[in-house]
Amino acid sequence: MRIGVLGTGGMAAALGGAWARAGHEVFIGGRDAAAAEALAERIGAAGHGRPAQAAGYGEVALLAVPAGVAPTLAREHAGALAGRTVVDCTNPLSPGPGGVMLTTGAGESMAGLIGAAAPNAHVVKAFNLAHASMWHHPAGAFGPIPPAVPFCADDAGAAGHVTELITGMGWSPMPAGGLDRAAYVEATAAFVIGVWWAGGSPALAFPEAPGTV
């Protein structure tokens, strides 16, 4: 696939790099032209330029920017994103006195806000639960059972695109419902990251019965 990446930070590098290694054609778009060029060269991207170019590049666009600016960016490029699969990997979180907290309102999700900002795009919530460093590992690095990537999507074609991206990285797709379920995936990120920051292992909270996997 041809994938436009909007952003030049850690998630843009991790996911864009993984997809480039998997044989996809990746274009890096950033407001800082030098940063976009440097990242494109580092991960072996097919090209680089401005966010508007990335928004209109290929079948898939990745919003790899801070959650707080993602809806604004989607609104700015809503025309270019129309009809495309738009992957939201953001986490709308901030530190609170009792731990990591969601910054969205009750019943809201960042993926839903992005969808409202670009109403003709096919938004998919995905890739927000694992740390950016996890996407740098090659296929098979986690053992015989690939780890899962939960995703929420309303459009079958967009779900198919994301499924192909996940499996090409050596991970396992985990459909988690429509975009109205994205708030639960984002809340799970708040839990998982909070446990990590406290020095714990969130995987221990989800044991499988012997013989089920």
mmCIF file of C-alpha atoms in Angstrom:
data_model
loop_
_atom_site.group_PDB
_atom_site.id
_atom_site.type_symbol
_atom_site.label_atom_id
_atom_site.label_comp_id
_atom_site.label_asym_id
_atom_site.label_seq_id
_atom_site.Cartn_x
_atom_site.Cartn_y
_atom_site.Cartn_z
ATOM 1 C CA MET A 1 0.000 0.000 0.000
ATOM 2 C CA ARG A 2 0.898 3.660 -0.244
ATOM 3 C CA ILE A 3 0.799 5.306 3.186
ATOM 4 C CA GLY A 4 1.049 8.971 4.098
ATOM 5 C CA VAL A 5 2.390 9.613 7.592
ATOM 6 C CA LEU A 6 1.509 12.954 9.172
ATOM 7 C CA GLY A 7 4.110 13.581 11.843
ATOM 8 C CA THR A 8 7.824 13.114 12.438
ATOM 9 C CA GLY A 9 7.964 11.887 16.054
ATOM 10 C CA GLY A 10 8.422 8.522 17.718
ATOM 11 C CA MET A 11 5.257 6.822 16.468
ATOM 12 C CA ALA A 12 5.781 8.141 12.927
ATOM 13 C CA ALA A 13 9.258 6.632 12.966
ATOM 14 C CA ALA A 14 8.193 3.340 14.549
ATOM 15 C CA LEU A 15 5.119 2.579 12.469
ATOM 16 C CA GLY A 16 6.363 4.217 9.279
ATOM 17 C CA GLY A 17 9.613 2.297 9.577
ATOM 18 C CA ALA A 18 7.840 -1.018 10.214
ATOM 19 C CA TRP A 19 5.604 -0.514 7.200
ATOM 20 C CA ALA A 20 8.509 0.478 4.971
ATOM 21 C CA ARG A 21 10.343 -2.688 6.024
ATOM 22 C CA ALA A 22 7.210 -4.694 5.206
ATOM 23 C CA GLY A 23 7.321 -3.393 1.639
ATOM 24 C CA HIS A 24 4.779 -0.569 1.767
ATOM 25 C CA GLU A 25 5.427 2.780 0.116
ATOM 26 C CA VAL A 26 5.628 5.370 2.906
ATOM 27 C CA PHE A 27 5.589 9.156 2.569
ATOM 28 C CA ILE A 28 6.531 11.338 5.559
ATOM 29 C CA GLY A 29 4.793 14.690 5.922
ATOM 30 C CA GLY A 30 5.810 17.219 8.564
ATOM 31 C CA ARG A 31 5.605 20.932 9.272
ATOM 32 C CA ASP A 32 9.374 20.857 9.824
ATOM 33 C CA ALA A 33 10.745 20.045 6.369
ATOM 34 C CA ALA A 34 14.183 19.103 7.686
ATOM 35 C CA ALA A 35 12.708 16.695 10.239
ATOM 36 C CA ALA A 36 10.511 15.076 7.570
ATOM 37 C CA GLU A 37 13.503 14.635 5.260
ATOM 38 C CA ALA A 38 15.674 13.188 8.028
ATOM 39 C CA LEU A 39 13.015 10.698 9.126
ATOM 40 C CA ALA A 40 12.247 9.630 5.552
ATOM 41 C CA GLU A 41 15.935 8.930 4.955
ATOM 42 C CA ARG A 42 16.297 7.055 8.248
ATOM 43 C CA ILE A 43 13.390 4.637 7.692
ATOM 44 C CA GLY A 44 13.739 4.238 3.942
ATOM 45 C CA ALA A 45 10.543 6.097 3.035
ATOM 46 C CA ALA A 46 9.624 6.708 -0.574
ATOM 47 C CA GLY A 47 9.360 10.461 -0.110
ATOM 48 C CA HIS A 48 8.807 13.401 2.209
ATOM 49 C CA GLY A 49 7.104 16.769 2.215
ATOM 50 C CA ARG A 50 4.369 18.737 3.917
ATOM 51 C CA PRO A 51 1.418 17.298 5.902
ATOM 52 C CA ALA A 52 -0.954 18.189 3.057
ATOM 53 C CA GLN A 53 1.041 15.963 0.706
ATOM 54 C CA ALA A 54 0.975 13.080 3.175
ATOM 55 C CA ALA A 55 -2.779 13.508 3.707
ATOM 56 C CA GLY A 56 -3.410 12.988 0.009
ATOM 57 C CA TYR A 57 -0.894 10.182 -0.490
ATOM 58 C CA GLY A 58 -2.159 6.690 -1.193
ATOM 59 C CA GLU A 59 -4.844 4.600 0.439
ATOM 60 C CA VAL A 60 -3.907 5.114 4.093
ATOM 61 C CA ALA A 61 -2.978 8.120 6.225
ATOM 62 C CA LEU A 62 -1.498 7.823 9.726
ATOM 63 C CA LEU A 63 -2.049 10.649 12.201
ATOM 64 C CA ALA A 64 1.112 10.337 14.303
ATOM 65 C CA VAL A 65 0.852 13.631 16.171
ATOM 66 C CA PRO A 66 -0.028 14.627 19.756
ATOM 67 C CA ALA A 67 -3.651 13.786 20.486
ATOM 68 C CA GLY A 68 -4.556 17.388 21.260
ATOM 69 C CA VAL A 69 -3.763 18.588 17.738
ATOM 70 C CA ALA A 70 -5.038 15.547 15.808
ATOM 71 C CA PRO A 71 -8.646 16.772 15.248
ATOM 72 C CA THR A 72 -7.397 20.178 14.105
ATOM 73 C CA LEU A 73 -4.980 18.541 11.689
ATOM 74 C CA ALA A 74 -7.747 16.286 10.391
ATOM 75 C CA ARG A 75 -10.023 19.279 9.892
ATOM 76 C CA GLU A 76 -7.293 21.186 8.010
ATOM 77 C CA HIS A 77 -6.859 18.292 5.588
ATOM 78 C CA ALA A 78 -10.401 16.897 5.565
ATOM 79 C CA GLY A 79 -10.678 17.236 1.799
ATOM 80 C CA ALA A 80 -7.511 15.281 1.127
ATOM 81 C CA LEU A 81 -8.430 12.624 3.705
ATOM 82 C CA ALA A 82 -11.891 12.031 2.234
ATOM 83 C CA GLY A 83 -12.330 8.411 1.190
ATOM 84 C CA ARG A 84 -9.041 7.331 2.762
ATOM 85 C CA THR A 85 -8.326 5.040 5.682
ATOM 86 C CA VAL A 86 -7.149 7.345 8.486
ATOM 87 C CA VAL A 87 -5.337 5.557 11.301
ATOM 88 C CA ASP A 88 -5.487 7.236 14.703
ATOM 89 C CA CYS A 89 -2.731 5.950 16.996
ATOM 90 C CA THR A 90 -2.997 8.784 19.518
ATOM 91 C CA ASN A 91 -3.650 8.565 23.249
ATOM 92 C CA PRO A 92 -5.598 11.494 24.757
ATOM 93 C CA LEU A 93 -3.922 11.307 28.149
ATOM 94 C CA SER A 94 -2.364 13.577 30.738
ATOM 95 C CA PRO A 95 -0.868 12.970 34.195
ATOM 96 C CA GLY A 96 -3.286 13.481 37.072
ATOM 97 C CA PRO A 97 -2.858 13.428 40.845
ATOM 98 C CA GLY A 98 -3.963 9.806 40.966
ATOM 99 C CA GLY A 99 -2.340 8.650 37.732
ATOM 100 C CA VAL A 100 -2.795 8.923 33.981
ATOM 101 C CA MET A 101 -6.196 10.331 32.988
ATOM 102 C CA LEU A 102 -8.133 10.704 29.752
ATOM 103 C CA THR A 103 -8.428 14.252 28.417
ATOM 104 C CA THR A 104 -11.575 13.529 26.396
ATOM 105 C CA GLY A 105 -15.032 14.194 27.752
ATOM 106 C CA ALA A 106 -17.526 11.589 28.938
ATOM 107 C CA GLY A 107 -18.511 9.355 26.047
ATOM 108 C CA GLU A 108 -15.966 10.924 23.704
ATOM 109 C CA SER A 109 -13.015 9.327 21.976
ATOM 110 C CA MET A 110 -10.173 11.000 20.129
ATOM 111 C CA ALA A 111 -10.914 8.764 17.147
ATOM 112 C CA GLY A 112 -14.505 10.005 17.173
ATOM 113 C CA LEU A 113 -13.373 13.624 17.315
ATOM 114 C CA ILE A 114 -11.070 13.004 14.361
ATOM 115 C CA GLY A 115 -13.951 11.390 12.491
ATOM 116 C CA ALA A 116 -16.152 14.415 13.162
ATOM 117 C CA ALA A 117 -13.386 16.724 11.937
ATOM 118 C CA ALA A 118 -12.944 14.750 8.700
ATOM 119 C CA PRO A 119 -16.422 13.253 8.194
ATOM 120 C CA ASN A 120 -15.714 11.664 4.827
ATOM 121 C CA ALA A 121 -12.606 9.820 6.007
ATOM 122 C CA HIS A 122 -12.674 6.221 7.245
ATOM 123 C CA VAL A 123 -11.118 6.539 10.705
ATOM 124 C CA VAL A 124 -9.640 3.499 12.457
ATOM 125 C CA LYS A 125 -8.390 3.458 16.053
ATOM 126 C CA ALA A 126 -5.298 1.261 16.250
ATOM 127 C CA PHE A 127 -1.680 0.937 17.426
ATOM 128 C CA ASN A 128 -2.204 2.977 20.608
ATOM 129 C CA LEU A 129 -1.651 0.313 23.283
ATOM 130 C CA ALA A 130 1.957 -0.792 22.713
ATOM 131 C CA HIS A 131 4.925 1.497 23.328
ATOM 132 C CA ALA A 132 6.555 2.918 20.197
ATOM 133 C CA SER A 133 9.653 0.804 20.821
ATOM 134 C CA MET A 134 7.622 -2.394 20.306
ATOM 135 C CA TRP A 135 7.056 -1.687 16.610
ATOM 136 C CA HIS A 136 10.797 -1.791 15.933
ATOM 137 C CA HIS A 137 10.975 -5.528 16.688
ATOM 138 C CA PRO A 138 10.983 -7.894 13.685
ATOM 139 C CA ALA A 139 8.236 -10.428 13.047
ATOM 140 C CA GLY A 140 8.594 -13.423 15.345
ATOM 141 C CA ALA A 141 10.466 -11.520 18.045
ATOM 142 C CA PHE A 142 7.679 -12.178 20.581
ATOM 143 C CA GLY A 143 7.604 -15.950 20.189
ATOM 144 C CA PRO A 144 5.259 -18.354 18.404
ATOM 145 C CA ILE A 145 2.073 -16.453 19.333
ATOM 146 C CA PRO A 146 2.098 -12.955 17.820
ATOM 147 C CA PRO A 147 0.876 -10.137 20.068
ATOM 148 C CA ALA A 148 -2.438 -8.532 19.180
ATOM 149 C CA VAL A 149 -3.322 -5.054 17.952
ATOM 150 C CA PRO A 150 -6.903 -4.123 18.915
ATOM 151 C CA PHE A 151 -8.585 -1.854 16.393
ATOM 152 C CA CYS A 152 -11.965 -0.171 15.967
ATOM 153 C CA ALA A 153 -13.394 0.588 12.534
ATOM 154 C CA ASP A 154 -16.763 1.304 10.921
ATOM 155 C CA ASP A 155 -15.704 0.753 7.306
ATOM 156 C CA ALA A 156 -14.923 -2.750 6.041
ATOM 157 C CA GLY A 157 -12.348 -1.537 3.540
ATOM 158 C CA ALA A 158 -10.506 0.468 6.185
ATOM 159 C CA ALA A 159 -10.572 -2.523 8.522
ATOM 160 C CA GLY A 160 -9.040 -4.578 5.728
ATOM 161 C CA HIS A 161 -6.248 -2.059 5.218
ATOM 162 C CA VAL A 162 -5.369 -2.039 8.911
ATOM 163 C CA THR A 163 -5.560 -5.828 9.128
ATOM 164 C CA GLU A 164 -3.034 -6.061 6.281
ATOM 165 C CA LEU A 165 -0.736 -3.548 7.994
ATOM 166 C CA ILE A 166 -0.886 -5.462 11.290
ATOM 167 C CA THR A 167 -0.256 -8.915 9.841
ATOM 168 C CA GLY A 168 2.575 -7.598 7.664
ATOM 169 C CA MET A 169 4.368 -6.503 10.839
ATOM 170 C CA GLY A 170 4.074 -9.993 12.324
ATOM 171 C CA TRP A 171 1.344 -9.028 14.805
ATOM 172 C CA SER A 172 -2.219 -10.333 15.094
ATOM 173 C CA PRO A 173 -5.285 -8.177 14.345
ATOM 174 C CA MET A 174 -7.891 -8.021 17.118
ATOM 175 C CA PRO A 175 -11.163 -6.456 15.879
ATOM 176 C CA ALA A 176 -12.677 -4.544 18.807
ATOM 177 C CA GLY A 177 -15.895 -3.283 17.244
ATOM 178 C CA GLY A 178 -16.918 -0.101 15.518
ATOM 179 C CA LEU A 179 -15.567 3.377 16.112
ATOM 180 C CA ASP A 180 -18.129 3.816 18.898
ATOM 181 C CA ARG A 181 -15.949 1.384 20.884
ATOM 182 C CA ALA A 182 -12.771 3.452 20.458
ATOM 183 C CA ALA A 183 -13.292 5.173 23.817
ATOM 184 C CA TYR A 184 -12.826 1.806 25.539
ATOM 185 C CA VAL A 185 -9.542 1.163 23.726
ATOM 186 C CA GLU A 186 -8.340 4.641 24.692
ATOM 187 C CA ALA A 187 -9.364 4.052 28.309
ATOM 188 C CA THR A 188 -7.440 0.773 28.228
ATOM 189 C CA ALA A 189 -4.363 2.772 27.219
ATOM 190 C CA ALA A 190 -4.816 4.946 30.308
ATOM 191 C CA PHE A 191 -4.863 1.827 32.463
ATOM 192 C CA VAL A 192 -1.921 0.143 30.725
ATOM 193 C CA ILE A 193 0.321 3.217 30.714
ATOM 194 C CA GLY A 194 -0.559 3.962 34.334
ATOM 195 C CA VAL A 195 0.499 0.455 35.356
ATOM 196 C CA TRP A 196 3.753 0.767 33.388
ATOM 197 C CA TRP A 197 4.560 4.091 35.031
ATOM 198 C CA ALA A 198 3.936 2.495 38.437
ATOM 199 C CA GLY A 199 6.470 -0.216 37.589
ATOM 200 C CA GLY A 200 3.967 -3.023 37.006
ATOM 201 C CA SER A 201 3.180 -5.372 34.121
ATOM 202 C CA PRO A 202 -0.345 -4.947 32.712
ATOM 203 C CA ALA A 203 -0.088 -8.334 30.968
ATOM 204 C CA LEU A 204 -0.385 -10.004 34.370
ATOM 205 C CA ALA A 205 -3.943 -8.656 34.694
ATOM 206 C CA PHE A 206 -5.119 -10.685 31.680
ATOM 207 C CA PRO A 207 -4.077 -14.323 32.252
ATOM 208 C CA GLU A 208 -5.248 -17.052 29.884
ATOM 209 C CA ALA A 209 -6.463 -20.412 31.193
ATOM 210 C CA PRO A 210 -3.968 -23.207 30.491
ATOM 211 C CA GLY A 211 -4.482 -24.708 27.063
ATOM 212 C CA THR A 212 -6.530 -21.830 25.644
ATOM 213 C CA VAL A 213 -3.715 -20.324 23.551
#
